[in-house]
Amino acid sequence: MSGAAAVDEIVTRAQLEQTAATIAATQEPSGAIPWTSGEHTDVWNHLEAAMALVVGDQRDAAERAFAWVRATQRADGSWPMKIVAGEVEDHSGETNMSAYVAVATWHHWLVERDEAFVRLMWPTVRRALDFVVSMQLPFGGIAWSQEWHDGAPGRVNEDALLAGSSSIHHSLRAGVALAELVGEPQVEWELAGGRLGHALREHRDLFLDKSTFSMDWYYPVLGGAVRGPEAHALVAERWDTFVEPGLGIRCVSENPWVTGAETCELVLALDAIGDRARALQLLADMQHLRTAEGSYWTGYVFPTDVDEAGVNWPVEQTTYTAAAVILAVDALSDGTPGADIMRGTTLAPDFAEIGLECGCPSVERVAGVAGRTA
């Protein structure tokens, strides 16, 4: 059975487009895509939704979403962490959220091959990744956020999140690929990517301990820093802790709560390392979260006692959950050229570990360290 046929038995193309339409219906007049109607917008989840709109043939909504990203970026390259109906509720700049514009722009390029769009987005991408790289810590991780006071950047929160830094690694590879495409190499991004990848492989104990969250388990694989046998070993390590057969994966290890977005991100990570059978199974398992309208509940609290009943919680269908489903379906079906976005074979190759400041030996600097593989 072909990849598309196998996925079609779980989510059809028509159902995928129906789901994309639910995201577009949530979009605000400004172009912002909040978590749910009336809820807040953050740029990472907004961009994930924009990617899903591209896959789901909601091109006009996607273009409005990217225009919102360009319009709301601040001079330092960041975006406010929380915006509600156009009003900023949290001014802090979060590095992982800001970096993701590179992934979304590269994804758009893969699907549309629109170089004019890439050049339109390039100044936004460059400012964002310059901001992110400026926040790198000596051991290689990226400080997770910077506070704002009186309309200007303030104190840096000098701790690194494992999942966030893993996503930044992915974003840096996309950024370097974009830099090559527009003919503006960014050596500092490559150096930062090498140090970050090393930290994600060798110094995971130096990141903030969020090990009860499933994201910290699979994100080093999803972000591309850990691949090959090490990735399979990492996935095996906590599979039984987080995976609930027939339901999806837990968001937090101690809570009987499976979430659709995390499940689909694990699907993408498994696809990226060739574990297709389990990826398909998990995609099928989480379909109990789908509504008749094509949206998806955020999660499900499952019963742990015979007298209990399961319940969808929170009582919301989120755009980021719908977006994760669309991207997982696209990856497993190879529905668009953007299906590669998490596998990363079109991104910049693995970064060389140059200029390490953690005490580990570095490789020698060589000419032509990075270059896109496709």
Tab-separated table of C-alpha atoms in Angstrom:
chain	number	residue	atom	x	y	z
A	1	MET	CA	0.000	0.000	0.000
A	2	SER	CA	1.351	3.455	-0.885
A	3	GLY	CA	2.030	6.034	1.785
A	4	ALA	CA	-0.839	8.226	0.621
A	5	ALA	CA	-3.268	5.300	0.580
A	6	ALA	CA	-2.324	4.233	4.111
A	7	VAL	CA	-2.827	7.751	5.462
A	8	ASP	CA	-6.051	8.165	3.485
A	9	GLU	CA	-7.554	5.414	5.591
A	10	ILE	CA	-6.959	7.621	8.638
A	11	VAL	CA	-7.488	11.187	7.334
A	12	THR	CA	-8.543	11.810	3.741
A	13	ARG	CA	-7.487	14.798	1.681
A	14	ALA	CA	-11.026	16.163	1.932
A	15	GLN	CA	-10.906	15.860	5.712
A	16	LEU	CA	-7.502	17.586	5.797
A	17	GLU	CA	-8.913	20.503	3.816
A	18	GLN	CA	-11.912	20.623	6.146
A	19	THR	CA	-9.526	20.909	9.079
A	20	ALA	CA	-7.562	23.680	7.360
A	21	ALA	CA	-10.839	25.546	6.854
A	22	THR	CA	-11.457	25.478	10.622
A	23	ILE	CA	-8.101	27.200	11.134
A	24	ALA	CA	-8.915	29.831	8.524
A	25	ALA	CA	-12.297	30.438	10.178
A	26	THR	CA	-10.505	31.304	13.435
A	27	GLN	CA	-8.210	33.875	11.813
A	28	GLU	CA	-8.746	37.439	13.002
A	29	PRO	CA	-9.121	40.403	10.594
A	30	SER	CA	-5.519	41.414	11.350
A	31	GLY	CA	-4.284	38.045	10.044
A	32	ALA	CA	-3.504	36.714	13.526
A	33	ILE	CA	-4.382	33.083	14.260
A	34	PRO	CA	-5.136	32.661	17.966
A	35	TRP	CA	-5.167	29.353	19.811
A	36	THR	CA	-8.969	29.517	19.696
A	37	SER	CA	-11.408	32.322	18.948
A	38	GLY	CA	-10.960	35.049	21.555
A	39	GLU	CA	-7.805	33.445	22.968
A	40	HIS	CA	-4.244	34.691	22.630
A	41	THR	CA	-1.878	34.492	19.672
A	42	ASP	CA	1.808	33.623	19.899
A	43	VAL	CA	3.992	33.691	16.835
A	44	TRP	CA	5.148	30.029	17.001
A	45	ASN	CA	1.675	28.530	16.985
A	46	HIS	CA	0.528	31.198	14.540
A	47	LEU	CA	3.273	30.138	12.114
A	48	GLU	CA	2.504	26.445	12.568
A	49	ALA	CA	-1.081	27.272	11.615
A	50	ALA	CA	0.135	29.248	8.585
A	51	MET	CA	2.104	26.213	7.408
A	52	ALA	CA	-1.015	24.078	7.742
A	53	LEU	CA	-3.011	26.623	5.738
A	54	VAL	CA	-0.490	26.335	2.898
A	55	VAL	CA	-0.839	22.540	2.924
A	56	GLY	CA	-4.637	22.746	3.152
A	57	ASP	CA	-5.086	25.063	0.138
A	58	GLN	CA	-6.051	28.066	2.246
A	59	ARG	CA	-3.528	30.243	0.457
A	60	ASP	CA	-5.146	33.656	1.024
A	61	ALA	CA	-5.419	33.020	4.752
A	62	ALA	CA	-1.787	31.866	4.798
A	63	GLU	CA	-0.589	35.025	3.063
A	64	ARG	CA	-2.508	37.177	5.572
A	65	ALA	CA	-0.877	35.186	8.363
A	66	PHE	CA	2.627	35.830	7.021
A	67	ALA	CA	1.788	39.524	6.525
A	68	TRP	CA	0.804	39.684	10.214
A	69	VAL	CA	4.189	38.195	11.134
A	70	ARG	CA	6.040	40.847	9.145
A	71	ALA	CA	3.905	43.650	10.573
A	72	THR	CA	4.214	42.674	14.239
A	73	GLN	CA	7.935	41.911	14.515
A	74	ARG	CA	9.796	44.318	16.778
A	75	ALA	CA	13.041	46.076	15.910
A	76	ASP	CA	15.118	43.639	17.978
A	77	GLY	CA	13.785	40.693	15.917
A	78	SER	CA	11.351	39.302	18.505
A	79	TRP	CA	7.572	39.215	18.884
A	80	PRO	CA	5.521	39.685	22.044
A	81	MET	CA	4.874	36.377	23.733
A	82	LYS	CA	1.131	36.901	24.098
A	83	ILE	CA	-1.253	39.048	22.023
A	84	VAL	CA	-5.019	39.055	22.573
A	85	ALA	CA	-7.242	40.718	19.953
A	86	GLY	CA	-4.358	42.953	18.901
A	87	GLU	CA	-3.385	43.986	22.427
A	88	VAL	CA	-0.101	42.805	23.929
A	89	GLU	CA	-0.615	40.976	27.225
A	90	ASP	CA	2.951	39.681	27.631
A	91	HIS	CA	5.705	41.766	26.039
A	92	SER	CA	8.468	39.219	26.694
A	93	GLY	CA	10.387	37.965	23.664
A	94	GLU	CA	10.669	34.163	23.501
A	95	THR	CA	13.550	32.835	21.427
A	96	ASN	CA	11.950	29.629	20.182
A	97	MET	CA	8.775	31.430	19.115
A	98	SER	CA	10.802	34.030	17.222
A	99	ALA	CA	13.073	31.528	15.489
A	100	TYR	CA	10.223	29.530	13.946
A	101	VAL	CA	9.665	32.094	11.189
A	102	ALA	CA	12.626	30.491	9.385
A	103	VAL	CA	10.958	27.059	9.359
A	104	ALA	CA	7.644	28.456	8.136
A	105	THR	CA	9.345	30.459	5.386
A	106	TRP	CA	11.374	27.475	4.200
A	107	HIS	CA	8.219	25.346	4.247
A	108	HIS	CA	6.458	27.946	2.071
A	109	TRP	CA	9.398	27.799	-0.337
A	110	LEU	CA	9.262	24.019	-0.529
A	111	VAL	CA	5.556	24.071	-1.413
A	112	GLU	CA	5.265	27.204	-3.544
A	113	ARG	CA	8.775	27.775	-4.963
A	114	ASP	CA	8.073	31.496	-4.776
A	115	GLU	CA	11.446	33.213	-4.508
A	116	ALA	CA	9.840	36.671	-4.368
A	117	PHE	CA	8.029	35.595	-1.196
A	118	VAL	CA	11.264	34.315	0.336
A	119	ARG	CA	12.963	37.642	-0.371
A	120	LEU	CA	9.993	39.465	1.142
A	121	MET	CA	10.325	37.372	4.319
A	122	TRP	CA	14.134	37.394	4.443
A	123	PRO	CA	14.610	40.623	6.481
A	124	THR	CA	12.138	39.266	9.057
A	125	VAL	CA	13.935	35.928	9.226
A	126	ARG	CA	17.333	37.595	9.503
A	127	ARG	CA	16.298	39.867	12.367
A	128	ALA	CA	14.627	36.976	14.188
A	129	LEU	CA	17.597	34.617	14.017
A	130	ASP	CA	20.074	37.372	14.860
A	131	PHE	CA	18.031	37.978	18.021
A	132	VAL	CA	17.996	34.263	18.832
A	133	VAL	CA	21.718	33.711	18.260
A	134	SER	CA	22.517	36.702	20.478
A	135	MET	CA	20.868	34.797	23.339
A	136	GLN	CA	23.124	31.723	23.190
A	137	LEU	CA	24.576	30.625	26.527
A	138	PRO	CA	28.182	29.426	26.973
A	139	PHE	CA	27.253	25.725	27.074
A	140	GLY	CA	25.411	26.063	23.746
A	141	GLY	CA	21.757	26.210	24.774
A	142	ILE	CA	19.653	29.274	23.977
A	143	ALA	CA	18.279	31.465	26.765
A	144	TRP	CA	14.547	30.970	26.594
A	145	SER	CA	13.284	34.563	26.818
A	146	GLN	CA	13.953	38.233	27.390
A	147	GLU	CA	11.672	40.422	29.444
A	148	TRP	CA	10.535	43.859	28.309
A	149	HIS	CA	10.162	47.004	30.437
A	150	ASP	CA	9.031	50.487	29.422
A	151	GLY	CA	8.849	49.536	25.767
A	152	ALA	CA	12.391	48.156	25.530
A	153	PRO	CA	14.176	44.811	25.985
A	154	GLY	CA	15.103	44.079	29.590
A	155	ARG	CA	16.482	41.198	31.640
A	156	VAL	CA	17.381	37.955	29.866
A	157	ASN	CA	16.101	34.772	31.514
A	158	GLU	CA	19.373	32.885	31.339
A	159	ASP	CA	18.049	29.344	31.381
A	160	ALA	CA	17.568	27.131	28.337
A	161	LEU	CA	14.604	24.903	27.588
A	162	LEU	CA	15.422	21.590	25.944
A	163	ALA	CA	12.347	21.473	23.701
A	164	GLY	CA	12.645	25.136	22.761
A	165	SER	CA	16.353	24.890	21.959
A	166	SER	CA	15.696	21.744	19.909
A	167	SER	CA	13.166	23.663	17.833
A	168	ILE	CA	15.661	26.517	17.449
A	169	HIS	CA	18.194	24.019	16.065
A	170	HIS	CA	15.629	23.157	13.385
A	171	SER	CA	15.027	26.849	12.728
A	172	LEU	CA	18.738	27.578	12.327
A	173	ARG	CA	19.051	24.848	9.696
A	174	ALA	CA	16.098	26.372	7.851
A	175	GLY	CA	17.603	29.830	8.236
A	176	VAL	CA	20.953	28.788	6.785
A	177	ALA	CA	19.143	27.149	3.854
A	178	LEU	CA	17.265	30.409	3.249
A	179	ALA	CA	20.498	32.380	3.536
A	180	GLU	CA	22.035	30.278	0.793
A	181	LEU	CA	18.952	30.688	-1.365
A	182	VAL	CA	19.082	34.499	-1.172
A	183	GLY	CA	22.883	34.590	-1.419
A	184	GLU	CA	23.586	36.021	2.044
A	185	PRO	CA	25.556	33.411	4.054
A	186	GLN	CA	25.215	33.708	7.827
A	187	VAL	CA	28.313	32.194	9.402
A	188	GLU	CA	27.270	33.195	12.919
A	189	TRP	CA	24.108	31.126	12.590
A	190	GLU	CA	26.145	28.129	11.492
A	191	LEU	CA	28.520	28.473	14.442
A	192	ALA	CA	25.600	28.874	16.843
A	193	GLY	CA	23.915	25.838	15.293
A	194	GLY	CA	27.007	23.709	15.821
A	195	ARG	CA	27.295	24.672	19.468
A	196	LEU	CA	23.565	24.173	19.993
A	197	GLY	CA	23.488	20.770	18.313
A	198	HIS	CA	26.411	19.646	20.478
A	199	ALA	CA	24.577	20.759	23.635
A	200	LEU	CA	21.416	18.914	22.585
A	201	ARG	CA	23.381	15.711	22.017
A	202	GLU	CA	25.916	15.846	24.836
A	203	HIS	CA	24.674	18.222	27.557
A	204	ARG	CA	20.943	17.707	27.936
A	205	ASP	CA	21.458	17.762	31.716
A	206	LEU	CA	22.348	21.481	31.524
A	207	PHE	CA	18.906	22.503	30.284
A	208	LEU	CA	16.055	23.269	32.676
A	209	ASP	CA	14.573	20.033	33.980
A	210	LYS	CA	11.185	19.637	32.301
A	211	SER	CA	11.501	15.878	31.987
A	212	THR	CA	7.916	15.251	33.065
A	213	PHE	CA	6.803	16.883	29.793
A	214	SER	CA	6.732	14.681	26.716
A	215	MET	CA	8.094	17.526	24.579
A	216	ASP	CA	11.462	17.252	26.308
A	217	TRP	CA	11.522	13.566	25.376
A	218	TYR	CA	10.987	13.715	21.614
A	219	TYR	CA	11.985	17.263	20.627
A	220	PRO	CA	15.744	16.610	20.285
A	221	VAL	CA	14.722	14.105	17.587
A	222	LEU	CA	12.052	16.313	16.024
A	223	GLY	CA	14.447	19.268	15.834
A	224	GLY	CA	17.037	17.154	14.025
A	225	ALA	CA	19.879	17.356	16.546
A	226	VAL	CA	19.583	13.667	17.452
A	227	ARG	CA	19.146	11.192	14.615
A	228	GLY	CA	20.236	7.663	13.704
A	229	PRO	CA	20.635	4.949	16.370
A	230	GLU	CA	20.789	7.574	19.123
A	231	ALA	CA	17.353	8.865	18.104
A	232	HIS	CA	15.822	5.391	18.189
A	233	ALA	CA	17.359	4.824	21.614
A	234	LEU	CA	16.039	8.151	22.893
A	235	VAL	CA	12.518	7.355	21.680
A	236	ALA	CA	12.652	3.908	23.292
A	237	GLU	CA	13.776	5.384	26.619
A	238	ARG	CA	10.406	6.831	27.617
A	239	TRP	CA	7.954	5.271	25.180
A	240	ASP	CA	6.111	3.394	27.905
A	241	THR	CA	6.028	6.498	30.101
A	242	PHE	CA	4.199	8.694	27.636
A	243	VAL	CA	2.426	6.560	25.024
A	244	GLU	CA	-1.138	5.462	25.777
A	245	PRO	CA	-2.106	2.828	23.171
A	246	GLY	CA	-5.291	3.721	21.337
A	247	LEU	CA	-5.312	7.312	22.620
A	248	GLY	CA	-2.054	9.148	21.825
A	249	ILE	CA	0.653	10.443	24.133
A	250	ARG	CA	0.551	12.142	27.497
A	251	CYS	CA	1.496	15.800	27.681
A	252	VAL	CA	2.840	15.352	31.223
A	253	SER	CA	3.959	11.983	32.525
A	254	GLU	CA	2.051	12.034	35.813
A	255	ASN	CA	-1.283	13.209	34.390
A	256	PRO	CA	-3.806	10.906	32.626
A	257	TRP	CA	-4.168	13.433	29.800
A	258	VAL	CA	-3.301	12.812	26.153
A	259	THR	CA	-2.919	15.756	23.790
A	260	GLY	CA	-3.294	15.845	20.035
A	261	ALA	CA	-0.527	18.302	19.184
A	262	GLU	CA	2.148	16.422	21.124
A	263	THR	CA	0.969	13.142	19.620
A	264	CYS	CA	1.274	14.506	16.090
A	265	GLU	CA	4.674	16.003	16.805
A	266	LEU	CA	5.825	12.561	17.898
A	267	VAL	CA	4.331	11.234	14.642
A	268	LEU	CA	6.538	13.719	12.773
A	269	ALA	CA	9.598	12.737	14.801
A	270	LEU	CA	8.981	9.038	14.125
A	271	ASP	CA	8.509	9.722	10.411
A	272	ALA	CA	11.790	11.644	10.383
A	273	ILE	CA	13.710	8.593	11.661
A	274	GLY	CA	11.882	6.076	9.481
A	275	ASP	CA	9.609	4.581	12.146
A	276	ARG	CA	6.605	4.772	9.852
A	277	ALA	CA	4.480	1.986	11.306
A	278	ARG	CA	4.315	3.515	14.771
A	279	ALA	CA	3.823	6.979	13.284
A	280	LEU	CA	0.758	5.785	11.379
A	281	GLN	CA	-0.593	4.025	14.445
A	282	LEU	CA	-0.297	7.133	16.611
A	283	LEU	CA	-1.944	9.290	13.949
A	284	ALA	CA	-4.845	6.835	13.881
A	285	ASP	CA	-4.981	6.612	17.678
A	286	MET	CA	-5.485	10.356	18.181
A	287	GLN	CA	-8.420	10.685	15.783
A	288	HIS	CA	-10.848	10.345	18.701
A	289	LEU	CA	-10.103	14.058	19.191
A	290	ARG	CA	-11.587	14.998	15.802
A	291	THR	CA	-14.961	16.756	15.694
A	292	ALA	CA	-17.597	16.453	12.978
A	293	GLU	CA	-16.626	19.931	11.768
A	294	GLY	CA	-12.991	18.884	11.256
A	295	SER	CA	-11.480	20.721	14.230
A	296	TYR	CA	-9.637	18.882	17.013
A	297	TRP	CA	-10.019	18.899	20.756
A	298	THR	CA	-6.782	19.859	22.506
A	299	GLY	CA	-6.770	16.743	24.666
A	300	TYR	CA	-8.567	14.001	26.528
A	301	VAL	CA	-8.442	13.060	30.209
A	302	PHE	CA	-8.783	9.296	30.234
A	303	PRO	CA	-10.317	7.302	33.087
A	304	THR	CA	-7.997	5.588	35.527
A	305	ASP	CA	-10.734	3.770	37.417
A	306	VAL	CA	-13.709	1.680	36.288
A	307	ASP	CA	-16.117	4.205	37.836
A	308	GLU	CA	-14.648	7.163	35.947
A	309	ALA	CA	-15.570	8.559	32.533
A	310	GLY	CA	-13.166	10.184	30.124
A	311	VAL	CA	-13.627	13.808	29.084
A	312	ASN	CA	-12.221	16.159	26.472
A	313	TRP	CA	-10.242	18.857	28.250
A	314	PRO	CA	-9.763	21.782	27.995
A	315	VAL	CA	-13.169	22.474	26.477
A	316	GLU	CA	-11.678	23.909	23.300
A	317	GLN	CA	-10.576	22.972	19.815
A	318	THR	CA	-7.226	24.613	19.132
A	319	THR	CA	-5.746	25.775	15.842
A	320	TYR	CA	-2.316	24.487	16.819
A	321	THR	CA	-3.707	20.982	17.322
A	322	ALA	CA	-5.405	21.106	13.919
A	323	ALA	CA	-2.168	22.379	12.372
A	324	ALA	CA	-0.101	19.561	13.885
A	325	VAL	CA	-2.532	17.005	12.459
A	326	ILE	CA	-2.302	18.556	8.974
A	327	LEU	CA	1.501	18.581	9.003
A	328	ALA	CA	1.623	14.980	10.248
A	329	VAL	CA	-0.791	13.835	7.531
A	330	ASP	CA	1.226	15.691	4.903
A	331	ALA	CA	4.482	14.113	6.071
A	332	LEU	CA	3.161	10.562	6.104
A	333	SER	CA	1.389	10.894	2.747
A	334	ASP	CA	4.062	13.011	1.010
A	335	GLY	CA	1.105	15.133	0.003
A	336	THR	CA	3.133	18.271	-0.775
A	337	PRO	CA	6.842	19.077	-1.187
A	338	GLY	CA	6.598	20.525	2.322
A	339	ALA	CA	6.289	16.981	3.661
A	340	ASP	CA	10.051	17.034	4.192
A	341	ILE	CA	10.052	19.950	6.619
A	342	MET	CA	10.690	17.865	9.759
A	343	ARG	CA	12.788	15.169	8.072
A	344	GLY	CA	15.059	18.031	7.077
A	345	THR	CA	16.748	16.543	4.004
A	346	THR	CA	16.331	19.881	2.190
A	347	LEU	CA	17.685	21.944	5.084
A	348	ALA	CA	21.284	22.912	5.735
A	349	PRO	CA	23.312	19.820	6.669
A	350	ASP	CA	24.363	19.106	10.230
A	351	PHE	CA	26.418	21.945	11.652
A	352	ALA	CA	30.071	21.407	12.520
A	353	GLU	CA	30.899	21.670	16.228
A	354	ILE	CA	33.179	24.704	16.025
A	355	GLY	CA	34.049	27.144	18.791
A	356	LEU	CA	32.590	25.128	21.660
A	357	GLU	CA	32.703	26.879	25.046
A	358	CYS	CA	31.545	23.923	27.165
A	359	GLY	CA	35.000	22.393	27.629
A	360	CYS	CA	34.574	19.698	24.972
A	361	PRO	CA	37.000	19.585	22.033
A	362	SER	CA	35.928	21.422	18.865
A	363	VAL	CA	36.562	20.435	15.271
A	364	GLU	CA	38.863	22.673	13.263
A	365	ARG	CA	37.264	25.468	11.290
A	366	VAL	CA	37.028	24.508	7.621
A	367	ALA	CA	35.890	26.383	4.555
A	368	GLY	CA	32.380	25.649	3.317
A	369	VAL	CA	31.100	24.239	6.589
A	370	ALA	CA	27.491	24.433	5.539
A	371	GLY	CA	25.568	24.141	2.332
A	372	ARG	CA	22.103	23.001	1.552
A	373	THR	CA	21.811	19.353	0.591
A	374	ALA	CA	18.934	19.867	-1.831
